[in-house]
One Martini backbone bead per residue (centre of mass of N, CA, C, O) as a GRO file, in nm:
protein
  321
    1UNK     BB    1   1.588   1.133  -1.914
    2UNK     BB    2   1.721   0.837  -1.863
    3UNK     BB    3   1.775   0.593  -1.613
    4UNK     BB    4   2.063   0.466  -1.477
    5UNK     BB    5   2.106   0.145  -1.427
    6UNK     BB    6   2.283   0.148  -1.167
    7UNK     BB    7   2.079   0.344  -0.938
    8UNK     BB    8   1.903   0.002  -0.949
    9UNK     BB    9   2.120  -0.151  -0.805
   10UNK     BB   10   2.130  -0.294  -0.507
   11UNK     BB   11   2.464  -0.235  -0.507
   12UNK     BB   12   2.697  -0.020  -0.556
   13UNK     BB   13   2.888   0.059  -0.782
   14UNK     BB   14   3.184   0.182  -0.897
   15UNK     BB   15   3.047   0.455  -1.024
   16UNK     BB   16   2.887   0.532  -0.792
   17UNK     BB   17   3.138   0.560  -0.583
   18UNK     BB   18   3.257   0.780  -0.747
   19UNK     BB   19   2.985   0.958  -0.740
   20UNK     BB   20   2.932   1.003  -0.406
   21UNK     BB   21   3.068   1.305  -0.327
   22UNK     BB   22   2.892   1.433  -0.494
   23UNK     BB   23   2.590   1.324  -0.339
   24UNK     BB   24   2.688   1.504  -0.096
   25UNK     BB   25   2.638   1.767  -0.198
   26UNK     BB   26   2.390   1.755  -0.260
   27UNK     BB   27   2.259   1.686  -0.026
   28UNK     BB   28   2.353   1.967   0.135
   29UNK     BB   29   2.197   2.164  -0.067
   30UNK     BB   30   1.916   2.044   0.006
   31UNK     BB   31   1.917   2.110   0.311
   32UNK     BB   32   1.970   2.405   0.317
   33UNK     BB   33   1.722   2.472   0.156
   34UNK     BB   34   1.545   2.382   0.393
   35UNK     BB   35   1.581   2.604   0.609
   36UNK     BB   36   1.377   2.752   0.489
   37UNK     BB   37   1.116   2.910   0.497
   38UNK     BB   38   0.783   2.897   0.501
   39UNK     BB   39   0.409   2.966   0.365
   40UNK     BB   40   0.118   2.977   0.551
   41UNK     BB   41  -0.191   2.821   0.487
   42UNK     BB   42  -0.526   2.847   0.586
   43UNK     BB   43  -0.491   2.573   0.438
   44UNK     BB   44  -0.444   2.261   0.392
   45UNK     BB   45  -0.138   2.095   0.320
   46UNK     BB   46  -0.072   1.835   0.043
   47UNK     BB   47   0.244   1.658   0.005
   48UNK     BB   48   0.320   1.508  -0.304
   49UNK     BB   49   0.614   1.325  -0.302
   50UNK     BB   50   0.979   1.235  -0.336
   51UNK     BB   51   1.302   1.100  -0.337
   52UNK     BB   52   1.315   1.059  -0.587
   53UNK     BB   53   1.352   1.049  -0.914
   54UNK     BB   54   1.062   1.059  -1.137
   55UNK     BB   55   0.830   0.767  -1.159
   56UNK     BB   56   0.585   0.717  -0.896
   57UNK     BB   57   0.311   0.842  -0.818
   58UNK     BB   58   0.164   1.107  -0.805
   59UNK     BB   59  -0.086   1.170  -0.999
   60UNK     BB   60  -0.267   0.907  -0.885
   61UNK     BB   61  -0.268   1.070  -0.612
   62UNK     BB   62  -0.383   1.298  -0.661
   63UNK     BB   63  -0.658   1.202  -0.748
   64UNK     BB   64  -0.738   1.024  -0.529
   65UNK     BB   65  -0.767   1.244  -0.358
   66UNK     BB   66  -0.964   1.427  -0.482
   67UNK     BB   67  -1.195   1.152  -0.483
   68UNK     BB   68  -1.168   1.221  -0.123
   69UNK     BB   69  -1.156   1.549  -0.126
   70UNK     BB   70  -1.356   1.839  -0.111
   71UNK     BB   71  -1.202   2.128  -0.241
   72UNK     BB   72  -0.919   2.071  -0.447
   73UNK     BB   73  -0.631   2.204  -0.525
   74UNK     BB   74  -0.382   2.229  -0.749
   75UNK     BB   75   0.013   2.258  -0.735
   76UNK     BB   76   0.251   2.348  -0.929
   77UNK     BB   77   0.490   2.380  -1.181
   78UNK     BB   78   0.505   2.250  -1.475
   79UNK     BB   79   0.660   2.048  -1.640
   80UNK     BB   80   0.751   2.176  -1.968
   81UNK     BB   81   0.688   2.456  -1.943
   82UNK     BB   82   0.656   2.793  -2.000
   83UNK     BB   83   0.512   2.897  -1.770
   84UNK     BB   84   0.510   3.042  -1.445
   85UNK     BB   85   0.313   3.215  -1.326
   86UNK     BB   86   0.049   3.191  -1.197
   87UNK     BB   87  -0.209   2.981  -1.343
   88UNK     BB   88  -0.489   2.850  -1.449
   89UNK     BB   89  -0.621   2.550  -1.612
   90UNK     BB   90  -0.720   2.489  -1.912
   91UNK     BB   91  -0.826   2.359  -2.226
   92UNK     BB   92  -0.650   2.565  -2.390
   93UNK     BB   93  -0.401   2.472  -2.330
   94UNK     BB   94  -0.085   2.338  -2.336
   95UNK     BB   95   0.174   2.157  -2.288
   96UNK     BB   96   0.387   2.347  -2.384
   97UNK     BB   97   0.256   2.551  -2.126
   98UNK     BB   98   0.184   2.363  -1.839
   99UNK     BB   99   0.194   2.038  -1.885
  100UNK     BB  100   0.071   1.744  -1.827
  101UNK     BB  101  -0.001   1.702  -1.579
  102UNK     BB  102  -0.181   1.965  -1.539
  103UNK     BB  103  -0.402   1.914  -1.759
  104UNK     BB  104  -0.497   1.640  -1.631
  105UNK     BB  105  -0.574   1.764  -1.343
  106UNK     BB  106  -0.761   1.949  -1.482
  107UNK     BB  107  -1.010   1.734  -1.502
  108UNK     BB  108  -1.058   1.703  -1.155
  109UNK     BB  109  -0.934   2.002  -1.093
  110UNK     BB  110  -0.761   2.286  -0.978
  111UNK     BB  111  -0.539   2.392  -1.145
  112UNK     BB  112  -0.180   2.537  -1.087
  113UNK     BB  113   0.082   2.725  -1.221
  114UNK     BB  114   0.411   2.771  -1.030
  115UNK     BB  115   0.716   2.833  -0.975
  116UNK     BB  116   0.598   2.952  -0.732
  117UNK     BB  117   0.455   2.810  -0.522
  118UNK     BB  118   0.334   3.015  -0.309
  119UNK     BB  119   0.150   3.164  -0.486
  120UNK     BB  120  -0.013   2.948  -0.592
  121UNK     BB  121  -0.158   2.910  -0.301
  122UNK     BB  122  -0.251   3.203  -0.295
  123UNK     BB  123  -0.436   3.170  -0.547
  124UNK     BB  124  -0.636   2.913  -0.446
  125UNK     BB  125  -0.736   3.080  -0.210
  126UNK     BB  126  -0.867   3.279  -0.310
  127UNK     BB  127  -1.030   3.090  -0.526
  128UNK     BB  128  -1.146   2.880  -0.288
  129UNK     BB  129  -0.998   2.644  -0.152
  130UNK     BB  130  -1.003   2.388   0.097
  131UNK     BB  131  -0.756   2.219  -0.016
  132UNK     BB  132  -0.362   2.180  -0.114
  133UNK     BB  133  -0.179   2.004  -0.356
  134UNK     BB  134   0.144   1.957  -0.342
  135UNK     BB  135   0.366   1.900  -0.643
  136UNK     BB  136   0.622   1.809  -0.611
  137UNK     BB  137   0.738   1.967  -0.286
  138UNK     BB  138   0.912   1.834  -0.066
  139UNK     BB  139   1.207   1.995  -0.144
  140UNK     BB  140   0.995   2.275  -0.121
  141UNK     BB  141   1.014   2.533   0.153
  142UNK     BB  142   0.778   2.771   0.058
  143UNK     BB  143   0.581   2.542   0.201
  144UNK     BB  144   0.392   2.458   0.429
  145UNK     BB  145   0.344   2.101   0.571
  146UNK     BB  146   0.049   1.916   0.702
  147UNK     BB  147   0.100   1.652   0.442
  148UNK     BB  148   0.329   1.389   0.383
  149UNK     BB  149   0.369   1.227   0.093
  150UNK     BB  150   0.596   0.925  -0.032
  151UNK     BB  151   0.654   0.820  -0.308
  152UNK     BB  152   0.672   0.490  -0.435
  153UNK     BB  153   0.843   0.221  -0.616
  154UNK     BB  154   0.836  -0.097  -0.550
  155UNK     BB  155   1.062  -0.221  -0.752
  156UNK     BB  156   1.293   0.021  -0.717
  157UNK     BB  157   1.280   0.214  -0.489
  158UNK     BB  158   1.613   0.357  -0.370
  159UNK     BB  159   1.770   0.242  -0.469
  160UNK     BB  160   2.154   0.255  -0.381
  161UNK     BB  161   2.100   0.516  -0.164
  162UNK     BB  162   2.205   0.729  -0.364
  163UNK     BB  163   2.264   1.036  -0.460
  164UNK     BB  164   2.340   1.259  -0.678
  165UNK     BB  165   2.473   1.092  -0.959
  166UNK     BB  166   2.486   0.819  -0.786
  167UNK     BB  167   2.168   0.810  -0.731
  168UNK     BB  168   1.807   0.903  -0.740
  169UNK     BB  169   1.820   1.094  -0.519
  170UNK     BB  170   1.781   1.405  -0.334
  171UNK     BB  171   1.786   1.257  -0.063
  172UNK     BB  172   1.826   1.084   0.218
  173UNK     BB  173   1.590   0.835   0.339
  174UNK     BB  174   1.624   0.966   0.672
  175UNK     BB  175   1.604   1.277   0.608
  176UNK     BB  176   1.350   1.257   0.461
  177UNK     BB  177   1.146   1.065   0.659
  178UNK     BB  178   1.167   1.279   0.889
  179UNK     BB  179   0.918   1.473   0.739
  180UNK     BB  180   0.724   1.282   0.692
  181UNK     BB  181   0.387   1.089   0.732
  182UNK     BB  182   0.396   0.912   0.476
  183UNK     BB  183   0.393   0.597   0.261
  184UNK     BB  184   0.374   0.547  -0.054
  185UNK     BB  185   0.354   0.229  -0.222
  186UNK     BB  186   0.360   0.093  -0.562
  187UNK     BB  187   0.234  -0.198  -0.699
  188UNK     BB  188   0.257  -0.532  -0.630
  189UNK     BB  189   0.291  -0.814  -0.425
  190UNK     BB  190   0.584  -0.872  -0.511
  191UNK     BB  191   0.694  -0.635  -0.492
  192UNK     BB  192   0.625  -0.537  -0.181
  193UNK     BB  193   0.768  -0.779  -0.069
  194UNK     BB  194   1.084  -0.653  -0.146
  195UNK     BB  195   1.053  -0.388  -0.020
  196UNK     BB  196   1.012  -0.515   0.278
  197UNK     BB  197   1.261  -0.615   0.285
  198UNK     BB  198   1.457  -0.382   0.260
  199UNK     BB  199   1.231  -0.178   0.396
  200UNK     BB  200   1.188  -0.005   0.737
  201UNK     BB  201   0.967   0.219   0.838
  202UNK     BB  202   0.925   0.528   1.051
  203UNK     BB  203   0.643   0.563   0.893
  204UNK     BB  204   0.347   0.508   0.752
  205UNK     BB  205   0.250   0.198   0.570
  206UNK     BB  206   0.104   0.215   0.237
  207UNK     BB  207  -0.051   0.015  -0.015
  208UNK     BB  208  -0.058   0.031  -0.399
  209UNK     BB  209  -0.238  -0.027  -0.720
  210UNK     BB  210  -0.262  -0.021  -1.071
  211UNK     BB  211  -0.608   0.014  -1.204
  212UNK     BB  212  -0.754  -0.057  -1.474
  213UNK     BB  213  -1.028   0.093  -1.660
  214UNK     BB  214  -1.251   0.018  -1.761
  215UNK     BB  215  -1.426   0.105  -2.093
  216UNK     BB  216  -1.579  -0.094  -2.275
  217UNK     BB  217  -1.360  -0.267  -2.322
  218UNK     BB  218  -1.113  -0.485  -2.468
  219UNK     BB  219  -0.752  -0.615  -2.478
  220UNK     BB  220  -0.800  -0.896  -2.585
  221UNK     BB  221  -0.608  -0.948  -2.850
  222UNK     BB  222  -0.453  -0.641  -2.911
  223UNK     BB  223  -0.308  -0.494  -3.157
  224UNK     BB  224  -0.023  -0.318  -3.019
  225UNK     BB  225   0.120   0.031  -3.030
  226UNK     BB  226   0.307   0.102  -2.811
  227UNK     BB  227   0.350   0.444  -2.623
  228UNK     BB  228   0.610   0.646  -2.364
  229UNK     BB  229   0.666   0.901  -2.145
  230UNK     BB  230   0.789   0.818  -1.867
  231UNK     BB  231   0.959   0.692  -1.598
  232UNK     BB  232   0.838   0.382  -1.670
  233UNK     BB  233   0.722   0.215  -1.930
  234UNK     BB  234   0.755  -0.077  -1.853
  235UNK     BB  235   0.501  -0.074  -1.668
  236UNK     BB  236   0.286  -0.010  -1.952
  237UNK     BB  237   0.356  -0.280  -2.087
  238UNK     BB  238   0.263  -0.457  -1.918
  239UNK     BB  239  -0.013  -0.416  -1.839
  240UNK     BB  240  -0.086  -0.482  -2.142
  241UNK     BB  241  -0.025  -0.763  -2.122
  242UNK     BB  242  -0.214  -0.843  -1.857
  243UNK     BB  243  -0.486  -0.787  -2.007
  244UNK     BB  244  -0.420  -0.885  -2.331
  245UNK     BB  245  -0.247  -0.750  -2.483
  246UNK     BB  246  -0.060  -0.716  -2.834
  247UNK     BB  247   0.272  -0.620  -2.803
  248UNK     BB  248   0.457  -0.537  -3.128
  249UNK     BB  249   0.516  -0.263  -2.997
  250UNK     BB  250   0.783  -0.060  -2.778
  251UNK     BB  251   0.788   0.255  -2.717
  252UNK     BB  252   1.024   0.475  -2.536
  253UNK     BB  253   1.012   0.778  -2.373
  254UNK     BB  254   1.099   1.020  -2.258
  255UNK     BB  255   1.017   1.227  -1.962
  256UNK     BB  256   0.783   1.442  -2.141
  257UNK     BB  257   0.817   1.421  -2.412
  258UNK     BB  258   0.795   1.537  -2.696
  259UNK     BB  259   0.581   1.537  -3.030
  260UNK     BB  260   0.655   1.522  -3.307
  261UNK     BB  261   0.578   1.507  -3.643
  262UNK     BB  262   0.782   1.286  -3.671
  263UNK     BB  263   0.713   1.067  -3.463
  264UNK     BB  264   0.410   1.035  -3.552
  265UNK     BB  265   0.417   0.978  -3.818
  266UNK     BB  266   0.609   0.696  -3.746
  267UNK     BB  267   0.355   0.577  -3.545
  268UNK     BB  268   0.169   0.575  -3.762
  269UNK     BB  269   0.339   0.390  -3.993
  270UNK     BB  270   0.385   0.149  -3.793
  271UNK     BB  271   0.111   0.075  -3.719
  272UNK     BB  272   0.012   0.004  -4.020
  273UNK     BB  273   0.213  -0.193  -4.101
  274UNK     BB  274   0.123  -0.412  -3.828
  275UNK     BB  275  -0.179  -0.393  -3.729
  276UNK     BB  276  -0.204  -0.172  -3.530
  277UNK     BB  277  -0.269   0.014  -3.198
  278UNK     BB  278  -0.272   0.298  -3.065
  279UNK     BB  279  -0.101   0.336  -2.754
  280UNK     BB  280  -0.143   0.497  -2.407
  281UNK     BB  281  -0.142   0.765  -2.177
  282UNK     BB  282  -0.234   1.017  -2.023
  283UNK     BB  283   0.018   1.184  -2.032
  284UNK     BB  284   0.079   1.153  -2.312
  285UNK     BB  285  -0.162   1.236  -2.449
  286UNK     BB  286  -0.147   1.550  -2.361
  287UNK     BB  287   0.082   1.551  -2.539
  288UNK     BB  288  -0.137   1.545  -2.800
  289UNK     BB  289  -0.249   1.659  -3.076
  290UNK     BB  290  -0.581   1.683  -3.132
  291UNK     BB  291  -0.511   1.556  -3.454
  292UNK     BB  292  -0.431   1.264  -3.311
  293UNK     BB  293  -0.576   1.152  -3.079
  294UNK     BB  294  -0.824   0.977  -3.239
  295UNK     BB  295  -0.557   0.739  -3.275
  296UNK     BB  296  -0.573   0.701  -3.009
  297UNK     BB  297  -0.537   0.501  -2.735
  298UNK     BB  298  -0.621   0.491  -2.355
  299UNK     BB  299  -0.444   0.370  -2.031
  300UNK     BB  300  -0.647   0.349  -1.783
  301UNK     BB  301  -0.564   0.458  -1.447
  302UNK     BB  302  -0.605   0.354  -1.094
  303UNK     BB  303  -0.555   0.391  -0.736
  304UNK     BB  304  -0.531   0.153  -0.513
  305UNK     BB  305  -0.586   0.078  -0.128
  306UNK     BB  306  -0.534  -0.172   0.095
  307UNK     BB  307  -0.526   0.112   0.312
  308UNK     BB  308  -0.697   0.425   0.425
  309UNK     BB  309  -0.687   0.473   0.707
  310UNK     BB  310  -0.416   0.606   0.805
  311UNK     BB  311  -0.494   0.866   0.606
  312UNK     BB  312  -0.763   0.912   0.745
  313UNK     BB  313  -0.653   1.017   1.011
  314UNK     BB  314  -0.536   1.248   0.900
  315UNK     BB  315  -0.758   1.422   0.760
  316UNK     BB  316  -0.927   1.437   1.010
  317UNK     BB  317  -0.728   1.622   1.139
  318UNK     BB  318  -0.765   1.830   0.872
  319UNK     BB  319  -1.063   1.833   0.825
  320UNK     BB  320  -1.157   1.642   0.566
  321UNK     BB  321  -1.345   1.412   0.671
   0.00000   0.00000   0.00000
């Protein structure tokens, strides 16, 4: 389901404001839930999550995670999957059994898919993990964390402020981030800039930027066929017209959308049509049959930030460092 434009005005609209009562049974709901007590992991447990629902960053998070501290396996849910786990990703998965992301997780970690998460955790430590990334699991009080980190998209913000269904929160961002140890908000310099003016953080606050990975090519002049199905569509498509690509046409699909054989067909087929490159994301990769993915090209990014002090401050805390 995509978002509804009203939960990212400045200000609550009309309707927003009728369903604000929801939002706070809503927000009721989830607090509750937090009072629940959660298990104790003999390893450092870091978890990567948000305030709001949607795609603010939290896989390229993990992966930048990854890629700086060694022995760390990966706890997710799976959405989007079949299985409930515990369960180790292999590459013989299916994104509809495992989910996307945690496939692509899986080439960087050993990556575990739990609807428990606790099990999820249990199983990582047996398998000798050194420290266990908990994916987007900020909201679920089953696994204490030794290390919270908020991942926000800067363009969007915590949106109108408030929460389900009255606008994209999960819970108040005063009462999310007095549980955080850190925010990162993810976007360019112009986001960054606006997002500093709407809110000042409670806990320490770093900066971050998906910047696409040459890959032995150029998009220069490159006409694609883009098609994307993650939170925001049109981060991926803007993206790629800043690289050098024309975009001939940008097809956004819900995040996580299965990909029918009707659907690959008709992009393959309007590709042919227009004399494009059919072009996706690593995520959405994931989610396609092998014998299509030889025809699709792949825009590869990873998060780089401005200042990576704070994070290592807490890491070596962690003794991860």
């Amino acid at each position: 389901m995509r978002a509804p434009g009203f939960w990212y005005q400045p200000r609550p609209t009309l309707l927003a404001q009728i369903l604000r009562p929801l939002g706070a049974i809503y927000a009721a709901a989830t607090a509750r839930r937090l009072r629940q007590s959660g298990y104790r992991a003999s390893v450092p447990v870091i978890c990567v999550g948000n305030l709001a629902v949607g795609g603010t960053g939290k896989t390229p998070t993990a992966i930048a995670l990854i890629e700086r501290i060694s022995g760390l396996h990966v706890v997710t849910r799976g959405h989007g999957g079949s299985l409930t786990g515990p369960v180790r990703v292999t590459p013989d998965h299916a994104a509809d059994q495992v989910g996307d992301e945690p496939l692509l997780l899986s080439a960087f970690a050993p990556t575990w898919v739990s609807r428990d998460r606790a099990a999820g955790v249990r199983a990582a430590e047996a398998a000798g993990a050194r420290a266990i990334i908990l994916d987007d699991g900020f909201q679920n009080p089953s696994v204490i964390k030794d290390l919270s980190i908020v991942v926000v998209d800067a363009e969007q913000g915590f949106g109108n402020g408030l929460c389900l269904p009255a606008g994209p929160l999960r819970e108040p961002v005063p009462v999310g981030m007095a549980r955080a140890d850190l925010l990162l908000s993810i976007g360019g310099p112009a986001a960054q800039a606006r997002f500093a003016n709407r809110y000042t953080p409670s806990v320490p606050h770093v900066t971050g930027a998906l910047q696409p990975l040459q890959m032995g090519m150029s998009w220069q002049g490159e006409r694609v066929l883009a098609f994307a199905g993650i939170g925001n569509p049109q981060k991926f498509f803007d993206t790629l017209r800043a690289e050098g690509a024309e975009v001939v046409r940008a097809v956004p699909f819900d995040d996580h959308q299965p990909f029918s054989p009707a659907i690959l067909k008709r992009l393959e087929a309007e590709a042919f049509a227009l004399g494009a490159q059919l072009v996706t994301t690593e995520k959405d990769a994931a989610r396609l049959p092998a014998s299509f993915r030889p025809k699709v090209l792949t825009l590869v990014v990873r998060l780089t930030l401005g200042d990576w002090a704070p994070l290592d401050a807490h890491l070596s805390r962690l003794g991860l460092q």
